[in-house]
GROMACS .gro file of C-alpha atoms in nm:
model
  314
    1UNK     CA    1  -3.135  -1.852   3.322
    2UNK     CA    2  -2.983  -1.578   3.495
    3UNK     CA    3  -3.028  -1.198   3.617
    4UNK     CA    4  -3.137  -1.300   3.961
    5UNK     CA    5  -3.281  -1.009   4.152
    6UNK     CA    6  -3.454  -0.925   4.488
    7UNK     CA    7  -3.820  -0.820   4.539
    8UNK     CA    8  -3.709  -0.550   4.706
    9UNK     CA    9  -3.541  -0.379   4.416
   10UNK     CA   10  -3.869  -0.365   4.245
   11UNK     CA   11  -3.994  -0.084   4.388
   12UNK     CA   12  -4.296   0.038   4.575
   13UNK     CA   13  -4.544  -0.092   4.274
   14UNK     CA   14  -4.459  -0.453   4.243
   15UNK     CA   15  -4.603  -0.560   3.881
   16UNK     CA   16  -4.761  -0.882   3.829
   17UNK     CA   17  -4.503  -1.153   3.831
   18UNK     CA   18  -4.564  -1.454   3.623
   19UNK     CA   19  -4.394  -1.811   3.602
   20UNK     CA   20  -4.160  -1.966   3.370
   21UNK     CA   21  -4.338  -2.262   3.226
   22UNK     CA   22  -4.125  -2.350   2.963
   23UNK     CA   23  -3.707  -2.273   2.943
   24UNK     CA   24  -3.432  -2.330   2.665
   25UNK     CA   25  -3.150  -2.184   2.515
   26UNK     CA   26  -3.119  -2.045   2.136
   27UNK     CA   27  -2.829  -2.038   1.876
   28UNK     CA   28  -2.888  -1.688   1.742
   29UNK     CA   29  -2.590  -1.538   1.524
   30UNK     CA   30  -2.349  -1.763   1.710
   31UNK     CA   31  -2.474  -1.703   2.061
   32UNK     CA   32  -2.606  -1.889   2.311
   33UNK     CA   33  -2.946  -1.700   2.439
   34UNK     CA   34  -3.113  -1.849   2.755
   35UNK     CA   35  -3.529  -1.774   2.713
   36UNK     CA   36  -3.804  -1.837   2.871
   37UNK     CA   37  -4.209  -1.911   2.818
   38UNK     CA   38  -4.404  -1.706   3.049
   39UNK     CA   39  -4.734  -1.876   3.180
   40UNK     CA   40  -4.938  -1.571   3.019
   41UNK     CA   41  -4.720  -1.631   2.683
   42UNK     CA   42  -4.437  -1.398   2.691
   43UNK     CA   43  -4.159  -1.495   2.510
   44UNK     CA   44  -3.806  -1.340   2.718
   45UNK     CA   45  -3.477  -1.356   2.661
   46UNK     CA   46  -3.254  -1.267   3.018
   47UNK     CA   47  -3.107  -0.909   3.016
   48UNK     CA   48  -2.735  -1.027   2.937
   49UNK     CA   49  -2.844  -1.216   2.594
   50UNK     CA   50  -3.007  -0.924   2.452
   51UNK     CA   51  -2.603  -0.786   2.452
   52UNK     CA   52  -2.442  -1.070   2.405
   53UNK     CA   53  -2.658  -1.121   2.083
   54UNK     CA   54  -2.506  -0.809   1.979
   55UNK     CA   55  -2.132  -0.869   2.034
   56UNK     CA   56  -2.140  -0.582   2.284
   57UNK     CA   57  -2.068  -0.470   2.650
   58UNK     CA   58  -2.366  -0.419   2.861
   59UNK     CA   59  -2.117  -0.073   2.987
   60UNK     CA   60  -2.028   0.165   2.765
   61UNK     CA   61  -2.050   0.577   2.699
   62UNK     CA   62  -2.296   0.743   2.904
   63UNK     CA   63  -2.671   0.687   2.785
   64UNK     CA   64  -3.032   0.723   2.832
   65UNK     CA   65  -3.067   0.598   3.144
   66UNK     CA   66  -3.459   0.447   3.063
   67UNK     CA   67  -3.337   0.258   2.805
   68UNK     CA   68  -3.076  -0.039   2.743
   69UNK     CA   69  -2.748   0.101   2.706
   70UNK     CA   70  -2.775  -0.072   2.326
   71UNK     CA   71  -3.022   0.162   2.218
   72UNK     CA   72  -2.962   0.473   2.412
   73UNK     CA   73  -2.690   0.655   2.222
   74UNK     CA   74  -2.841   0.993   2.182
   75UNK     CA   75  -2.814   0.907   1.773
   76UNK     CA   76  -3.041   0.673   1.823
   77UNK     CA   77  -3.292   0.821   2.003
   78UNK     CA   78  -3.465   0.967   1.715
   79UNK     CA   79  -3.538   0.563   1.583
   80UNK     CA   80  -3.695   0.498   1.946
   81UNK     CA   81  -4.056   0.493   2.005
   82UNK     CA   82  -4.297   0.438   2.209
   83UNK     CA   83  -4.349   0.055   2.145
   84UNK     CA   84  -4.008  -0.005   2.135
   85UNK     CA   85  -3.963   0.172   2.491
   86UNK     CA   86  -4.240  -0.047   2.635
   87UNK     CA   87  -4.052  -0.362   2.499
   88UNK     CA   88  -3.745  -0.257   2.651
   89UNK     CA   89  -3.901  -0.266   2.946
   90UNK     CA   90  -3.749  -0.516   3.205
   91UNK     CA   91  -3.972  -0.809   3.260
   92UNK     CA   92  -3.986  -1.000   3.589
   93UNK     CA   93  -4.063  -1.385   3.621
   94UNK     CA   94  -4.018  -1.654   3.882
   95UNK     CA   95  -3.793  -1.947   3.722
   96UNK     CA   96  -3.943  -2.303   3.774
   97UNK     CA   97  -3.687  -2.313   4.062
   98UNK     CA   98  -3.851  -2.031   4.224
   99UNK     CA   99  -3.655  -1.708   4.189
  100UNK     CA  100  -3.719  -1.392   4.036
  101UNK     CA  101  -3.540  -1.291   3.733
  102UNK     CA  102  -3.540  -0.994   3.541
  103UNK     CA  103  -3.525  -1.022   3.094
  104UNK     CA  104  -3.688  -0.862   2.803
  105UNK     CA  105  -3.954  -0.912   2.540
  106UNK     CA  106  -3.753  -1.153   2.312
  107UNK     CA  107  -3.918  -0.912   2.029
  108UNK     CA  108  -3.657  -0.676   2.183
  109UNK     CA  109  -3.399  -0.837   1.935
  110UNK     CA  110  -3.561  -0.767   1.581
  111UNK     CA  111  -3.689  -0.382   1.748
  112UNK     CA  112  -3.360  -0.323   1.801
  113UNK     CA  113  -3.210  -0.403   1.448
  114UNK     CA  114  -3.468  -0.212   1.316
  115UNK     CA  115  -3.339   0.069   1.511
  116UNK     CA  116  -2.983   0.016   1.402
  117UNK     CA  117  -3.077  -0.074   1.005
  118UNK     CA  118  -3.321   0.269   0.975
  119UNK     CA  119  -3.051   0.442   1.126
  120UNK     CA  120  -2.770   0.352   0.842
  121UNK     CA  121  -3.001   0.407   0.580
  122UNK     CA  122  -3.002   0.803   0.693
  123UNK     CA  123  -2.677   0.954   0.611
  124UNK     CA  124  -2.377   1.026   0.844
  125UNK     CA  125  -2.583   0.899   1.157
  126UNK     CA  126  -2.410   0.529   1.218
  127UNK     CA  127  -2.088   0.640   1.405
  128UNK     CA  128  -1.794   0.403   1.341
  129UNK     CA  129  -1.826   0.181   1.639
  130UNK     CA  130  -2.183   0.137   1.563
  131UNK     CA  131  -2.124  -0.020   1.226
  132UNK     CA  132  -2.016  -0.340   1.365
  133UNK     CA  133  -2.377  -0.370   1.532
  134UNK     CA  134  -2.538  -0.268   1.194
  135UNK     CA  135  -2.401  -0.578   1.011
  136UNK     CA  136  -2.533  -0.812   1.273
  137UNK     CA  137  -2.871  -0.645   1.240
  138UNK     CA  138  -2.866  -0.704   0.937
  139UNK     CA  139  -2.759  -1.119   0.962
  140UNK     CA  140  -3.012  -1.160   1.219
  141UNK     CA  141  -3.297  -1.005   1.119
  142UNK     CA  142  -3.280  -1.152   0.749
  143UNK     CA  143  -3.228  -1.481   0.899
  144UNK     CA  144  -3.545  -1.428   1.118
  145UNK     CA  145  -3.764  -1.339   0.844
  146UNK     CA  146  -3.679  -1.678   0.690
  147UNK     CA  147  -3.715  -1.893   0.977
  148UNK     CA  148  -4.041  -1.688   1.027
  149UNK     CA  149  -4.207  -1.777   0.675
  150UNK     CA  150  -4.098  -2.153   0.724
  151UNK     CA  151  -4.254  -2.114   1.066
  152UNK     CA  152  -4.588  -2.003   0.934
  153UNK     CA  153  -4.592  -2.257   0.644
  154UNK     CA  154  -4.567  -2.504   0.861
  155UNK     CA  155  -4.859  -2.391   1.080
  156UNK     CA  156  -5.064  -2.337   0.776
  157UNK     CA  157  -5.040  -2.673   0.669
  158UNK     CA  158  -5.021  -2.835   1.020
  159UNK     CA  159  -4.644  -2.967   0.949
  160UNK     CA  160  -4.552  -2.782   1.253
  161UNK     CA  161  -4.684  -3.114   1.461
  162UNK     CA  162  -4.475  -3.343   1.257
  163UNK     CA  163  -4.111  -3.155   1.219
  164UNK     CA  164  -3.851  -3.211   1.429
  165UNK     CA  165  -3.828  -3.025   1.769
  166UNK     CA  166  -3.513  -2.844   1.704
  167UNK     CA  167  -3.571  -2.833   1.327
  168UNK     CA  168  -3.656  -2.463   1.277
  169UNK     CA  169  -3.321  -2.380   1.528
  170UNK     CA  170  -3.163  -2.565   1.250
  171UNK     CA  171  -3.282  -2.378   1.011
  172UNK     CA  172  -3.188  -2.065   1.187
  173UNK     CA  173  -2.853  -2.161   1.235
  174UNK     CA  174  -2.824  -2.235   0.834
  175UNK     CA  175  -2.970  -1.869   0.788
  176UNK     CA  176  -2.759  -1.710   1.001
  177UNK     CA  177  -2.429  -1.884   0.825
  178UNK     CA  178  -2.568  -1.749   0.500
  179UNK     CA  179  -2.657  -1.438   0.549
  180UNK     CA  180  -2.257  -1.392   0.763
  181UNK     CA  181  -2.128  -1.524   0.486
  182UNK     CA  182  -2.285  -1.241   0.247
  183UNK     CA  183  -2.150  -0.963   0.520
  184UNK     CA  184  -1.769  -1.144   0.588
  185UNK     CA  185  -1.486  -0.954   0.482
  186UNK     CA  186  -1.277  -1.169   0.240
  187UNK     CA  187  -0.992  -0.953   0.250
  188UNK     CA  188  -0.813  -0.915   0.552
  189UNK     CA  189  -0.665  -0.641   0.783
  190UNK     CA  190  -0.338  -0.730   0.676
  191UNK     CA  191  -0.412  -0.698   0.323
  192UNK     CA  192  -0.493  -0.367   0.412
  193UNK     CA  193  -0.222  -0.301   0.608
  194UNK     CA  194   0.017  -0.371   0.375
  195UNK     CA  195  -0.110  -0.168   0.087
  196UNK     CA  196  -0.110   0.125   0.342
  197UNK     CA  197   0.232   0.055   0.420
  198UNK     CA  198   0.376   0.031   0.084
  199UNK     CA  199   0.208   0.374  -0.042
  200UNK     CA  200   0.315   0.590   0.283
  201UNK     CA  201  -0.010   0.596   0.383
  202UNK     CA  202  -0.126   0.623   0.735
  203UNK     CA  203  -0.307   0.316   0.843
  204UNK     CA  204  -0.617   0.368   1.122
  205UNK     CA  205  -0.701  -0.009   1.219
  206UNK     CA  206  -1.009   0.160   1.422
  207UNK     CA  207  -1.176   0.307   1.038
  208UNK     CA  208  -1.385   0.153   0.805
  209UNK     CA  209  -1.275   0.405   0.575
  210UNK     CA  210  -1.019   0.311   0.271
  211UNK     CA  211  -0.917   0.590  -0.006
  212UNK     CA  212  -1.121   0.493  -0.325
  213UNK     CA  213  -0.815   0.415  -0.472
  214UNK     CA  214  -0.795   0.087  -0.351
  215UNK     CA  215  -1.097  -0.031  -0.543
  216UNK     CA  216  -0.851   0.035  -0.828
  217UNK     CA  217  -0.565  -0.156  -0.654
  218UNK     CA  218  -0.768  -0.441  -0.576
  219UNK     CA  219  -0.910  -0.460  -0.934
  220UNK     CA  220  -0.591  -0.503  -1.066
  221UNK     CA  221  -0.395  -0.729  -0.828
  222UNK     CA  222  -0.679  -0.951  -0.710
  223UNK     CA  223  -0.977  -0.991  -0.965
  224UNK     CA  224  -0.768  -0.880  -1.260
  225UNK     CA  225  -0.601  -1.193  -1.179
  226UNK     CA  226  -0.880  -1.449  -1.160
  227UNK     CA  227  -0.929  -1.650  -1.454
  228UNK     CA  228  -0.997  -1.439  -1.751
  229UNK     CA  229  -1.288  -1.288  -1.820
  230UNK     CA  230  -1.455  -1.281  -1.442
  231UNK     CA  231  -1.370  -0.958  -1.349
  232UNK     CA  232  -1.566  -0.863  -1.652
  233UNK     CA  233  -1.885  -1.061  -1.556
  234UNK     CA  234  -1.856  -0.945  -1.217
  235UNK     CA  235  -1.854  -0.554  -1.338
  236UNK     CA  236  -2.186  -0.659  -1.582
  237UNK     CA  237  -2.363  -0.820  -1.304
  238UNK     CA  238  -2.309  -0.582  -1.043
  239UNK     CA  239  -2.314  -0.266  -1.201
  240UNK     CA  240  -2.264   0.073  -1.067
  241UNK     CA  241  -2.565   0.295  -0.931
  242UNK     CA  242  -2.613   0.614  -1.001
  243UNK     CA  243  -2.419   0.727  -0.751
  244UNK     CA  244  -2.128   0.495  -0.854
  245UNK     CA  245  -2.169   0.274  -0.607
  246UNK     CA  246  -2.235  -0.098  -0.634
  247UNK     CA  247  -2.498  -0.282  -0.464
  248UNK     CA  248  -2.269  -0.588  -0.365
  249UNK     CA  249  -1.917  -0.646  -0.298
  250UNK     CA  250  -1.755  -0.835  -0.579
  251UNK     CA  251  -1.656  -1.159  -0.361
  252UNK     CA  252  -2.035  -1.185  -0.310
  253UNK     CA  253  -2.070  -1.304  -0.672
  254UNK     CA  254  -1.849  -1.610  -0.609
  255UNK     CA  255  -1.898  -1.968  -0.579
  256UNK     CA  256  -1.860  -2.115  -0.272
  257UNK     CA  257  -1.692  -2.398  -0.425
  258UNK     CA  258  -1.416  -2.268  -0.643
  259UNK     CA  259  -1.466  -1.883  -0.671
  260UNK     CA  260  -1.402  -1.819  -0.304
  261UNK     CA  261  -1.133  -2.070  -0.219
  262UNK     CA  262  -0.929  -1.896  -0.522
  263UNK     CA  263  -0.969  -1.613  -0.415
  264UNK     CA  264  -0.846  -1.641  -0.040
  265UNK     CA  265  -0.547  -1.822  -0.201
  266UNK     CA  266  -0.436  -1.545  -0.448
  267UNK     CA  267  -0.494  -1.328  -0.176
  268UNK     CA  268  -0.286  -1.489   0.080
  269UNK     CA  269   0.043  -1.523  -0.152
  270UNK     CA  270  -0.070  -1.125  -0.317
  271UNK     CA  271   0.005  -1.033   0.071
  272UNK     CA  272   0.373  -1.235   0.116
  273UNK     CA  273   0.464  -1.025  -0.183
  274UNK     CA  274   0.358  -0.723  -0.027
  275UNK     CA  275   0.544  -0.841   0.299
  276UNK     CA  276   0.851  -0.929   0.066
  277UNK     CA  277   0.833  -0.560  -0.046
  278UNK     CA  278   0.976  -0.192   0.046
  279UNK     CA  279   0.770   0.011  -0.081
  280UNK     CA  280   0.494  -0.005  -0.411
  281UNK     CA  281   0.764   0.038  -0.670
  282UNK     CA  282   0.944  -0.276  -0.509
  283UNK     CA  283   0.588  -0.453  -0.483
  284UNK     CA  284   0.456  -0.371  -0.877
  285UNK     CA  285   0.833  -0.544  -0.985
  286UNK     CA  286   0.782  -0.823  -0.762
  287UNK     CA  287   0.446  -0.849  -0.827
  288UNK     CA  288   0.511  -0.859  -1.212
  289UNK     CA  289   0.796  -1.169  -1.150
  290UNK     CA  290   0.602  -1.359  -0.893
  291UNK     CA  291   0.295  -1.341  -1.116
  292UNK     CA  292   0.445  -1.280  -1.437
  293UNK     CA  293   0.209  -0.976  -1.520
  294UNK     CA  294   0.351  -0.685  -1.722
  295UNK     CA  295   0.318  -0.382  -1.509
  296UNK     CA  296   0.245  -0.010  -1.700
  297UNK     CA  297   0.500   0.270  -1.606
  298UNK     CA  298   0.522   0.615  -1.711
  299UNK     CA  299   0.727   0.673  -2.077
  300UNK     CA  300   1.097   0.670  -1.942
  301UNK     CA  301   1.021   0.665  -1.582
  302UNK     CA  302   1.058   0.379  -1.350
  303UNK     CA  303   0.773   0.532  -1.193
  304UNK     CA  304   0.404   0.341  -1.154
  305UNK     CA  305   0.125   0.643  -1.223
  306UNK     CA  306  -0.148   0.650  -0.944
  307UNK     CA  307  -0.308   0.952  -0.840
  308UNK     CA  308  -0.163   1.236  -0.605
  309UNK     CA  309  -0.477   1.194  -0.412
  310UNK     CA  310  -0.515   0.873  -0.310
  311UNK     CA  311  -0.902   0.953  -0.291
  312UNK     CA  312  -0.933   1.005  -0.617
  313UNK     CA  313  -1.101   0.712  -0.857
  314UNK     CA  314  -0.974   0.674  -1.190
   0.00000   0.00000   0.00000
């Protein structure tokens, strides 16, 4: 465990300090997290794993100073309350060697993705270097919930004596992959980089943000070029919303067995053409050899049509 500290930096009120009678270390969302039983039940995690969890720095912009540095961004204040404040309290514990460390409540992890996923479903309040955070929230805590019905079948039906000791880690671990896999980008930077690149465009590796038009690009040079008739089934079963937005990304539709690994290879040799390529009237002609797809022009113009705007959806 770590997070050793000194009595003395506990202040005048020393709170009741109980023992570590159990200790072990958990694979959550590809992290090692040291935690501890308490011997009046507390489950903690150490101070460093509720970050590391995360993916982030335990130092960052200035924050609220009462609360971990994860949760004190003053746009996330408004998701804070009182029961989450008390959890992020710092809890203090002898270790079965005898000194004093300092964690949290290891319910601190789900609180805090709650924080994070309540805050992206309110418009314009996730700032860009939040977003990161949001998608592990979102692995972790769907992989909890499932490890957390197994967990109560099991009681239920007193299986929880026979299982294996590590089995519901296990499970975890299985969870987690699944639920990264649903959230992993399939197309890479330099995918993007490239398209940016051969339009002109200016090319912000820091942004989430991509012009609409490549939803339109991407149609046409990557799905439009999976076996016939996918592209199609993908549009039926993942339809637009109102809004015209779609509820998954296409790549989520595919199997893992063929789907997927045809994919990542189209995409690898669509991006050596790009490399191979000036600029996108270069890349559509190269494009149209390498793949031997016909390529629409304007009448008696060498020139591809796209929009002016490269925001704008057609």
């Amino acid at each position: 465990m770590e997070n050793d500290i000194n009595e003395s930096n506990l202040g005048s009120k020393i709170p009741t300090v109980f023992e570590c009678t159990h200790k072990g270390e958990l694979n959550l969302g590809g992290k090692t997290v040291s935690c501890a039983v308490l011997s009046n039940g507390d489950r903690v995690i150490t101070q460093t794993a509720l970050f590391d969890v995360f993916d982030r720095p335990r130092k960052g912009e200035k924050r609220n100073e009462s609360l971990p540095s994860i949760i004190g961004a003053k746009n996330l204040l408004p998701y804070v309350d009182d029961e989450l404040k008390k959890l992020a309290e710092p809890i203090h514990y002898y270790s079965d060697s005898g000194a004093l460390k300092a964690g949290y409540s290891a319910l601190l992890i789900p609180a805090v993705c709650d924080v994070y996923l309540r805050a992206s479903d309110d418009p314009n309040v996730i700032v860009e270097s939040q977003k990161k955070t949001v998608v592990q929230a979102n692995i972790i805590i769907r992989a909890l919930a499932k490890v957390g019905i197994t967990a109560l079948v099991d009681e239920a039906t007193g299986y929880q004596l026979d299982r294996e000791a590590n089995e519901l880690q296990t499970l975890l671990s299985k969870y987690i992959s699944e639920e990264f896999l649903k959230w992993q980008a399939r197309f890479p930077r330099k995918y993007y980089e490239e398209i940016y690149r051969l339009y002109g465009w200016e090319y912000d590796a820091l942004s989430f943000k991509h012009p609409k038009y490549l939803g339109k690009f991407t149609n046409e040079y990557v799905y439009g070029h999976l076996p016939e008739g996918v592209l199609e089934e993908m549009r039926r079963k993942n339809p637009k919303n109102e809004n015209g937005n779609r509820s998954k990304r296409h790549h989520q539709l595919l199997s893992g067995d063929i789907g997927l690994p045809h994919l990542e290879k189209h995409i690898t040799k669509l991006i050596t053409v790009m490399e191979l390529s000036d600029d996108i009237d270069g890349f559509r002609n190269n494009f149209g050899r390498i793949f031997g797809k016909s390529i629409k022009t304007k009448p008696n113009s060498n020139q591809i049509e796209m929009p002016l705007n490269p925001d704008e959806e057609k």
